[in-house]
């Protein structure tokens, strides 16, 4: 068996998380350039400046990366002297901003630190960058050797963000448990895969316990314990699981029906523009469980989705059985289904959608 390494990112979490920046970043150099979204930078800038004040660290520039994670967007930042001369990259914002910074850090050989300002995905801790073409279409999955050197989660900043991010993040995160556990069903797993599969349960159990209250606290702008636990499940646990179950740097154990369902529906005109990824993936878990014959689990998840406002029937995502039928064949060809314990057919997907059309 070949050697392998798993490099999860350590993290600091709390309403004053940035105060740990000098402690964990100074060993990598003295200068940092901040790259991120315009809104994210405006929310984090004062706290970042305060964190490095009086320390050996200096933030030399703040750069807005663009709108999409593309090779071109990364290239524009890489051409800037402030980026090329900085000792480290501080990635601030949501998934696309962080994923762009991963490309920059990789290309320039610089250490990366991440500062998520919304709670919607695991980009801040994962070793994957989802890259798009300039027209917004999907281009590639860029797999990295490891994640960020450290993740700083300021829960006060995150709790002030719109609840839609957390809402979608809940659906996308509990999908990780169901997809990983089914992808690994019946297999004898080496330690790192078994660790990831067992850890994936926390992607569901933590949100089942804290998700509903976390959303209420997010609406109130409160960085509560429940909000913090939900944030850690979405940003950290999912990222760790993603790295542990990415066998040989492909998506073998990470994917499943829920994500294939979303990507297949993206063949419908403007579907991806009008629907949040995590919301549709959350409904895709109901499709996954229906195909797998786990009716009791379907009922349990429907009850949870009702509590947090996620979709429970086909019309909630504004599609029909006929729409699913048009896209079902594409769903079966999605790479998220390349590693699965049984063959998923278009008829199985359509029948599951029919059962959830009530």
Tab-separated table of C-alpha atoms in Angstrom:
chain	number	residue	atom	x	y	z
A	1	UNK	CA	0.000	0.000	0.000
A	2	UNK	CA	1.276	3.490	-0.878
A	3	UNK	CA	2.057	6.108	1.748
A	4	UNK	CA	-0.497	8.833	2.286
A	5	UNK	CA	-0.874	11.964	4.410
A	6	UNK	CA	-3.914	13.668	5.925
A	7	UNK	CA	-3.429	17.296	6.899
A	8	UNK	CA	-6.534	18.826	8.555
A	9	UNK	CA	-6.429	22.537	9.340
A	10	UNK	CA	-6.378	23.641	13.008
A	11	UNK	CA	-8.869	26.344	13.917
A	12	UNK	CA	-9.722	29.117	16.368
A	13	UNK	CA	-13.409	29.894	16.935
A	14	UNK	CA	-15.246	32.583	18.878
A	15	UNK	CA	-16.270	36.241	18.752
A	16	UNK	CA	-12.631	37.313	19.230
A	17	UNK	CA	-10.974	34.578	17.164
A	18	UNK	CA	-8.739	37.020	15.283
A	19	UNK	CA	-6.773	37.791	18.448
A	20	UNK	CA	-4.969	34.472	17.843
A	21	UNK	CA	-3.558	35.645	14.496
A	22	UNK	CA	-0.089	36.660	15.778
A	23	UNK	CA	0.229	33.438	17.744
A	24	UNK	CA	-0.364	31.136	14.795
A	25	UNK	CA	0.788	33.195	11.810
A	26	UNK	CA	4.042	34.799	12.927
A	27	UNK	CA	6.029	31.578	12.459
A	28	UNK	CA	5.339	31.843	8.710
A	29	UNK	CA	6.640	35.370	8.208
A	30	UNK	CA	6.017	39.018	8.932
A	31	UNK	CA	3.740	40.242	6.122
A	32	UNK	CA	0.295	39.188	4.972
A	33	UNK	CA	-1.945	40.305	2.133
A	34	UNK	CA	-5.716	40.019	2.600
A	35	UNK	CA	-7.697	38.803	-0.418
A	36	UNK	CA	-11.460	38.327	-0.386
A	37	UNK	CA	-14.898	39.585	-1.241
A	38	UNK	CA	-15.695	43.275	-0.977
A	39	UNK	CA	-18.407	42.859	1.662
A	40	UNK	CA	-16.378	40.310	3.621
A	41	UNK	CA	-13.334	42.579	3.767
A	42	UNK	CA	-15.476	45.489	4.968
A	43	UNK	CA	-16.785	43.312	7.823
A	44	UNK	CA	-13.407	41.899	8.864
A	45	UNK	CA	-10.940	44.720	8.171
A	46	UNK	CA	-11.126	46.563	11.501
A	47	UNK	CA	-10.788	43.342	13.508
A	48	UNK	CA	-7.881	42.163	11.353
A	49	UNK	CA	-6.052	45.453	11.781
A	50	UNK	CA	-6.660	45.417	15.532
A	51	UNK	CA	-5.395	41.842	15.787
A	52	UNK	CA	-1.985	42.582	14.263
A	53	UNK	CA	-1.520	45.998	15.888
A	54	UNK	CA	1.465	45.956	18.205
A	55	UNK	CA	2.671	42.580	16.886
A	56	UNK	CA	5.452	41.626	14.494
A	57	UNK	CA	2.879	41.018	11.750
A	58	UNK	CA	1.864	43.595	9.160
A	59	UNK	CA	-1.037	43.508	6.697
A	60	UNK	CA	0.318	45.142	3.559
A	61	UNK	CA	-2.762	45.290	1.331
A	62	UNK	CA	-6.477	44.474	1.004
A	63	UNK	CA	-7.526	43.112	-2.390
A	64	UNK	CA	-10.997	42.283	-3.746
A	65	UNK	CA	-10.586	39.040	-5.677
A	66	UNK	CA	-13.531	39.424	-8.064
A	67	UNK	CA	-16.855	37.574	-8.177
A	68	UNK	CA	-16.095	33.993	-9.266
A	69	UNK	CA	-13.371	31.500	-8.455
A	70	UNK	CA	-11.609	31.357	-11.810
A	71	UNK	CA	-8.040	30.880	-12.932
A	72	UNK	CA	-8.204	34.365	-14.435
A	73	UNK	CA	-9.300	35.939	-11.127
A	74	UNK	CA	-6.463	34.194	-9.316
A	75	UNK	CA	-4.024	35.305	-12.018
A	76	UNK	CA	-4.996	38.962	-11.636
A	77	UNK	CA	-4.164	38.876	-7.937
A	78	UNK	CA	-0.952	36.946	-8.570
A	79	UNK	CA	0.308	39.756	-10.806
A	80	UNK	CA	0.099	42.327	-7.989
A	81	UNK	CA	3.394	43.149	-6.288
A	82	UNK	CA	1.759	43.232	-2.851
A	83	UNK	CA	0.626	39.640	-3.327
A	84	UNK	CA	3.917	38.402	-4.728
A	85	UNK	CA	5.937	40.046	-1.955
A	86	UNK	CA	3.754	38.997	1.003
A	87	UNK	CA	4.881	36.115	3.195
A	88	UNK	CA	1.357	34.700	3.521
A	89	UNK	CA	-2.174	34.908	2.118
A	90	UNK	CA	-5.175	35.755	4.319
A	91	UNK	CA	-8.349	34.518	2.547
A	92	UNK	CA	-11.441	36.373	3.777
A	93	UNK	CA	-15.040	35.661	2.804
A	94	UNK	CA	-17.171	32.874	1.398
A	95	UNK	CA	-16.348	29.744	-0.569
A	96	UNK	CA	-15.494	31.368	-3.907
A	97	UNK	CA	-13.154	33.905	-2.337
A	98	UNK	CA	-11.399	31.248	-0.256
A	99	UNK	CA	-11.139	28.849	-3.198
A	100	UNK	CA	-9.586	31.601	-5.326
A	101	UNK	CA	-7.001	32.220	-2.619
A	102	UNK	CA	-6.182	28.498	-2.570
A	103	UNK	CA	-5.159	28.764	-6.225
A	104	UNK	CA	-3.073	31.872	-5.513
A	105	UNK	CA	-1.341	30.264	-2.536
A	106	UNK	CA	-0.635	27.122	-4.549
A	107	UNK	CA	0.703	28.977	-7.581
A	108	UNK	CA	2.950	31.271	-5.520
A	109	UNK	CA	3.968	28.713	-2.919
A	110	UNK	CA	2.711	30.791	0.014
A	111	UNK	CA	1.053	29.640	3.261
A	112	UNK	CA	-2.704	30.194	3.384
A	113	UNK	CA	-4.850	31.251	6.344
A	114	UNK	CA	-8.622	31.388	6.037
A	115	UNK	CA	-11.181	33.706	7.625
A	116	UNK	CA	-14.740	32.623	6.735
A	117	UNK	CA	-17.268	35.427	7.193
A	118	UNK	CA	-20.358	33.330	6.410
A	119	UNK	CA	-21.404	29.848	7.508
A	120	UNK	CA	-22.328	28.085	4.277
A	121	UNK	CA	-19.633	25.556	3.343
A	122	UNK	CA	-16.335	23.928	4.309
A	123	UNK	CA	-14.075	25.778	1.861
A	124	UNK	CA	-12.096	27.348	4.712
A	125	UNK	CA	-10.880	23.965	5.994
A	126	UNK	CA	-11.010	21.679	2.958
A	127	UNK	CA	-8.218	20.786	0.527
A	128	UNK	CA	-10.370	21.360	-2.529
A	129	UNK	CA	-10.989	24.356	-4.761
A	130	UNK	CA	-14.061	24.426	-7.022
A	131	UNK	CA	-12.979	26.357	-10.100
A	132	UNK	CA	-15.290	27.944	-12.667
A	133	UNK	CA	-14.860	29.253	-16.202
A	134	UNK	CA	-15.128	32.979	-16.904
A	135	UNK	CA	-18.738	32.508	-18.077
A	136	UNK	CA	-19.694	31.013	-14.690
A	137	UNK	CA	-19.811	27.395	-15.834
A	138	UNK	CA	-18.010	24.693	-13.891
A	139	UNK	CA	-14.388	24.085	-14.900
A	140	UNK	CA	-12.644	21.695	-12.497
A	141	UNK	CA	-12.098	20.351	-9.012
A	142	UNK	CA	-8.603	21.362	-7.929
A	143	UNK	CA	-7.308	18.984	-5.239
A	144	UNK	CA	-4.602	20.221	-2.876
A	145	UNK	CA	-2.190	18.365	-0.618
A	146	UNK	CA	-3.609	19.999	2.516
A	147	UNK	CA	-5.917	22.697	3.788
A	148	UNK	CA	-5.154	26.084	5.306
A	149	UNK	CA	-2.437	26.472	7.911
A	150	UNK	CA	-5.108	27.753	10.313
A	151	UNK	CA	-8.794	28.690	10.152
A	152	UNK	CA	-10.040	31.710	12.113
A	153	UNK	CA	-13.826	31.678	12.632
A	154	UNK	CA	-15.066	34.954	14.112
A	155	UNK	CA	-18.570	33.935	15.162
A	156	UNK	CA	-19.655	37.542	15.738
A	157	UNK	CA	-18.946	38.389	12.080
A	158	UNK	CA	-20.549	35.150	10.859
A	159	UNK	CA	-23.670	35.595	13.025
A	160	UNK	CA	-24.233	39.031	11.476
A	161	UNK	CA	-24.419	37.547	7.964
A	162	UNK	CA	-27.784	36.799	6.262
A	163	UNK	CA	-29.392	33.567	7.503
A	164	UNK	CA	-29.665	32.203	3.956
A	165	UNK	CA	-26.007	31.184	4.096
A	166	UNK	CA	-26.435	29.111	7.258
A	167	UNK	CA	-29.742	27.766	5.961
A	168	UNK	CA	-28.145	26.413	2.789
A	169	UNK	CA	-25.072	25.271	4.723
A	170	UNK	CA	-27.209	23.031	6.925
A	171	UNK	CA	-28.570	21.108	3.924
A	172	UNK	CA	-25.195	20.762	2.264
A	173	UNK	CA	-23.571	19.614	5.506
A	174	UNK	CA	-25.943	16.883	6.612
A	175	UNK	CA	-25.727	15.548	3.063
A	176	UNK	CA	-22.081	14.738	3.775
A	177	UNK	CA	-23.085	12.143	6.376
A	178	UNK	CA	-25.647	10.411	4.201
A	179	UNK	CA	-23.547	10.431	1.038
A	180	UNK	CA	-20.310	9.301	2.692
A	181	UNK	CA	-21.943	6.549	4.757
A	182	UNK	CA	-23.732	5.112	1.724
A	183	UNK	CA	-20.687	5.422	-0.559
A	184	UNK	CA	-18.681	3.374	1.959
A	185	UNK	CA	-21.437	0.859	2.678
A	186	UNK	CA	-20.194	-2.732	3.000
A	187	UNK	CA	-16.512	-1.883	2.522
A	188	UNK	CA	-13.541	-2.777	4.685
A	189	UNK	CA	-11.931	0.603	5.226
A	190	UNK	CA	-8.368	1.618	6.126
A	191	UNK	CA	-7.976	3.838	9.180
A	192	UNK	CA	-8.212	7.256	7.527
A	193	UNK	CA	-11.348	6.353	5.579
A	194	UNK	CA	-12.990	4.737	8.591
A	195	UNK	CA	-12.155	7.848	10.591
A	196	UNK	CA	-13.786	10.073	7.975
A	197	UNK	CA	-16.883	7.892	7.641
A	198	UNK	CA	-17.441	7.786	11.389
A	199	UNK	CA	-16.735	11.511	11.780
A	200	UNK	CA	-19.315	12.260	9.080
A	201	UNK	CA	-22.075	11.360	11.555
A	202	UNK	CA	-21.299	14.654	13.316
A	203	UNK	CA	-22.300	16.492	10.141
A	204	UNK	CA	-25.856	15.347	10.833
A	205	UNK	CA	-26.054	14.901	14.601
A	206	UNK	CA	-24.625	18.330	15.463
A	207	UNK	CA	-27.052	20.109	13.154
A	208	UNK	CA	-29.959	17.975	14.329
A	209	UNK	CA	-29.249	19.175	17.862
A	210	UNK	CA	-28.228	22.784	17.251
A	211	UNK	CA	-29.383	23.741	13.743
A	212	UNK	CA	-32.854	25.065	14.517
A	213	UNK	CA	-31.702	27.316	17.367
A	214	UNK	CA	-28.616	28.363	15.403
A	215	UNK	CA	-30.848	29.755	12.658
A	216	UNK	CA	-32.918	31.687	15.184
A	217	UNK	CA	-29.756	33.093	16.730
A	218	UNK	CA	-28.394	33.974	13.288
A	219	UNK	CA	-31.553	35.970	12.570
A	220	UNK	CA	-30.998	37.775	15.874
A	221	UNK	CA	-27.312	38.286	15.061
A	222	UNK	CA	-26.281	36.412	18.198
A	223	UNK	CA	-23.008	34.454	18.293
A	224	UNK	CA	-24.479	31.835	20.624
A	225	UNK	CA	-23.236	28.397	21.613
A	226	UNK	CA	-25.755	26.785	19.234
A	227	UNK	CA	-24.610	29.025	16.397
A	228	UNK	CA	-20.984	28.183	17.117
A	229	UNK	CA	-21.663	24.435	17.101
A	230	UNK	CA	-23.529	24.665	13.797
A	231	UNK	CA	-20.720	26.766	12.339
A	232	UNK	CA	-18.112	24.207	13.362
A	233	UNK	CA	-20.134	21.373	11.818
A	234	UNK	CA	-20.444	23.223	8.518
A	235	UNK	CA	-17.003	24.812	8.258
A	236	UNK	CA	-14.730	22.372	10.106
A	237	UNK	CA	-16.271	18.907	10.458
A	238	UNK	CA	-17.321	18.721	6.829
A	239	UNK	CA	-13.914	19.884	5.651
A	240	UNK	CA	-12.132	17.295	7.756
A	241	UNK	CA	-14.426	14.531	6.499
A	242	UNK	CA	-13.927	15.695	2.924
A	243	UNK	CA	-10.155	15.332	3.220
A	244	UNK	CA	-10.279	12.003	5.031
A	245	UNK	CA	-12.589	10.296	2.544
A	246	UNK	CA	-11.055	11.718	-0.649
A	247	UNK	CA	-9.275	8.519	-1.619
A	248	UNK	CA	-6.314	9.077	-3.944
A	249	UNK	CA	-7.400	12.703	-4.457
A	250	UNK	CA	-10.626	11.926	-6.242
A	251	UNK	CA	-14.183	12.261	-5.034
A	252	UNK	CA	-14.832	8.531	-4.517
A	253	UNK	CA	-16.406	8.696	-1.064
A	254	UNK	CA	-17.413	12.344	-0.945
A	255	UNK	CA	-20.263	12.280	-3.420
A	256	UNK	CA	-23.605	10.646	-3.895
A	257	UNK	CA	-27.159	11.014	-5.146
A	258	UNK	CA	-27.830	14.300	-3.341
A	259	UNK	CA	-25.130	16.226	-5.212
A	260	UNK	CA	-25.765	14.418	-8.491
A	261	UNK	CA	-29.411	15.452	-8.143
A	262	UNK	CA	-28.458	19.125	-7.833
A	263	UNK	CA	-25.934	19.121	-10.668
A	264	UNK	CA	-28.379	17.286	-12.931
A	265	UNK	CA	-31.076	19.902	-12.309
A	266	UNK	CA	-28.599	22.577	-13.336
A	267	UNK	CA	-29.379	21.472	-16.906
A	268	UNK	CA	-32.710	23.275	-16.484
A	269	UNK	CA	-32.607	26.921	-17.642
A	270	UNK	CA	-31.309	29.246	-14.885
A	271	UNK	CA	-31.910	26.652	-12.179
A	272	UNK	CA	-28.570	27.175	-10.461
A	273	UNK	CA	-29.043	30.941	-10.554
A	274	UNK	CA	-32.391	30.735	-8.767
A	275	UNK	CA	-31.696	28.025	-6.175
A	276	UNK	CA	-29.097	27.785	-3.433
A	277	UNK	CA	-26.824	24.769	-3.822
A	278	UNK	CA	-27.160	23.541	-0.234
A	279	UNK	CA	-30.946	23.857	-0.202
A	280	UNK	CA	-31.358	21.622	-3.246
A	281	UNK	CA	-28.708	19.193	-2.008
A	282	UNK	CA	-30.647	18.952	1.261
A	283	UNK	CA	-33.714	17.873	-0.701
A	284	UNK	CA	-31.480	15.545	-2.718
A	285	UNK	CA	-30.812	13.650	0.511
A	286	UNK	CA	-34.522	12.785	0.625
A	287	UNK	CA	-34.165	11.424	-2.914
A	288	UNK	CA	-31.072	9.473	-1.827
A	289	UNK	CA	-32.849	7.939	1.180
A	290	UNK	CA	-35.957	7.112	-0.842
A	291	UNK	CA	-33.867	5.264	-3.435
A	292	UNK	CA	-32.058	3.457	-0.608
A	293	UNK	CA	-35.386	2.310	0.848
A	294	UNK	CA	-34.905	4.066	4.192
A	295	UNK	CA	-38.443	5.314	4.709
A	296	UNK	CA	-38.073	5.864	8.463
A	297	UNK	CA	-35.038	8.071	7.856
A	298	UNK	CA	-36.969	9.983	5.183
A	299	UNK	CA	-39.715	10.772	7.674
A	300	UNK	CA	-37.174	11.854	10.306
A	301	UNK	CA	-35.384	14.165	7.882
A	302	UNK	CA	-38.649	15.654	6.649
A	303	UNK	CA	-39.529	16.589	10.216
A	304	UNK	CA	-36.137	18.234	10.684
A	305	UNK	CA	-36.388	20.086	7.370
A	306	UNK	CA	-39.757	21.469	8.400
A	307	UNK	CA	-38.199	22.889	11.569
A	308	UNK	CA	-35.457	24.734	9.687
A	309	UNK	CA	-37.424	25.596	6.562
A	310	UNK	CA	-35.576	23.322	4.123
A	311	UNK	CA	-37.575	21.661	1.298
A	312	UNK	CA	-39.656	18.570	2.028
A	313	UNK	CA	-41.431	18.047	-1.290
A	314	UNK	CA	-40.550	18.429	-4.952
A	315	UNK	CA	-42.513	21.634	-5.474
A	316	UNK	CA	-40.462	23.309	-2.724
A	317	UNK	CA	-37.541	23.472	-5.146
A	318	UNK	CA	-39.832	24.559	-7.999
A	319	UNK	CA	-39.443	21.532	-10.237
A	320	UNK	CA	-41.798	18.803	-11.425
A	321	UNK	CA	-41.412	15.070	-11.912
A	322	UNK	CA	-41.178	15.809	-15.624
A	323	UNK	CA	-38.273	18.187	-14.987
A	324	UNK	CA	-36.483	15.483	-13.000
A	325	UNK	CA	-37.116	12.978	-15.800
A	326	UNK	CA	-35.445	15.319	-18.294
A	327	UNK	CA	-32.338	15.504	-16.115
A	328	UNK	CA	-32.252	12.010	-14.614
A	329	UNK	CA	-29.906	10.487	-17.165
A	330	UNK	CA	-27.411	13.299	-16.603
A	331	UNK	CA	-27.657	12.660	-12.868
A	332	UNK	CA	-26.679	9.011	-13.318
A	333	UNK	CA	-23.556	10.070	-15.239
A	334	UNK	CA	-22.403	12.565	-12.597
A	335	UNK	CA	-18.998	11.780	-11.087
A	336	UNK	CA	-20.531	11.848	-7.614
A	337	UNK	CA	-21.996	8.435	-8.444
A	338	UNK	CA	-18.771	6.861	-9.695
A	339	UNK	CA	-18.211	5.166	-6.333
A	340	UNK	CA	-21.500	3.767	-5.037
A	341	UNK	CA	-22.586	0.418	-3.602
A	342	UNK	CA	-25.100	-0.122	-6.421
A	343	UNK	CA	-25.987	1.299	-9.819
A	344	UNK	CA	-28.378	4.229	-9.648
A	345	UNK	CA	-30.635	4.400	-12.709
A	346	UNK	CA	-32.705	7.208	-14.156
A	347	UNK	CA	-35.882	5.254	-13.366
A	348	UNK	CA	-34.889	5.012	-9.686
A	349	UNK	CA	-34.372	8.780	-9.495
A	350	UNK	CA	-37.653	9.573	-11.232
A	351	UNK	CA	-39.596	7.147	-9.027
A	352	UNK	CA	-38.079	8.698	-5.899
A	353	UNK	CA	-39.033	12.157	-7.143
A	354	UNK	CA	-42.573	10.913	-7.771
A	355	UNK	CA	-42.844	9.678	-4.181
A	356	UNK	CA	-41.684	13.074	-2.934
A	357	UNK	CA	-44.158	14.938	-5.176
A	358	UNK	CA	-47.114	15.402	-2.823
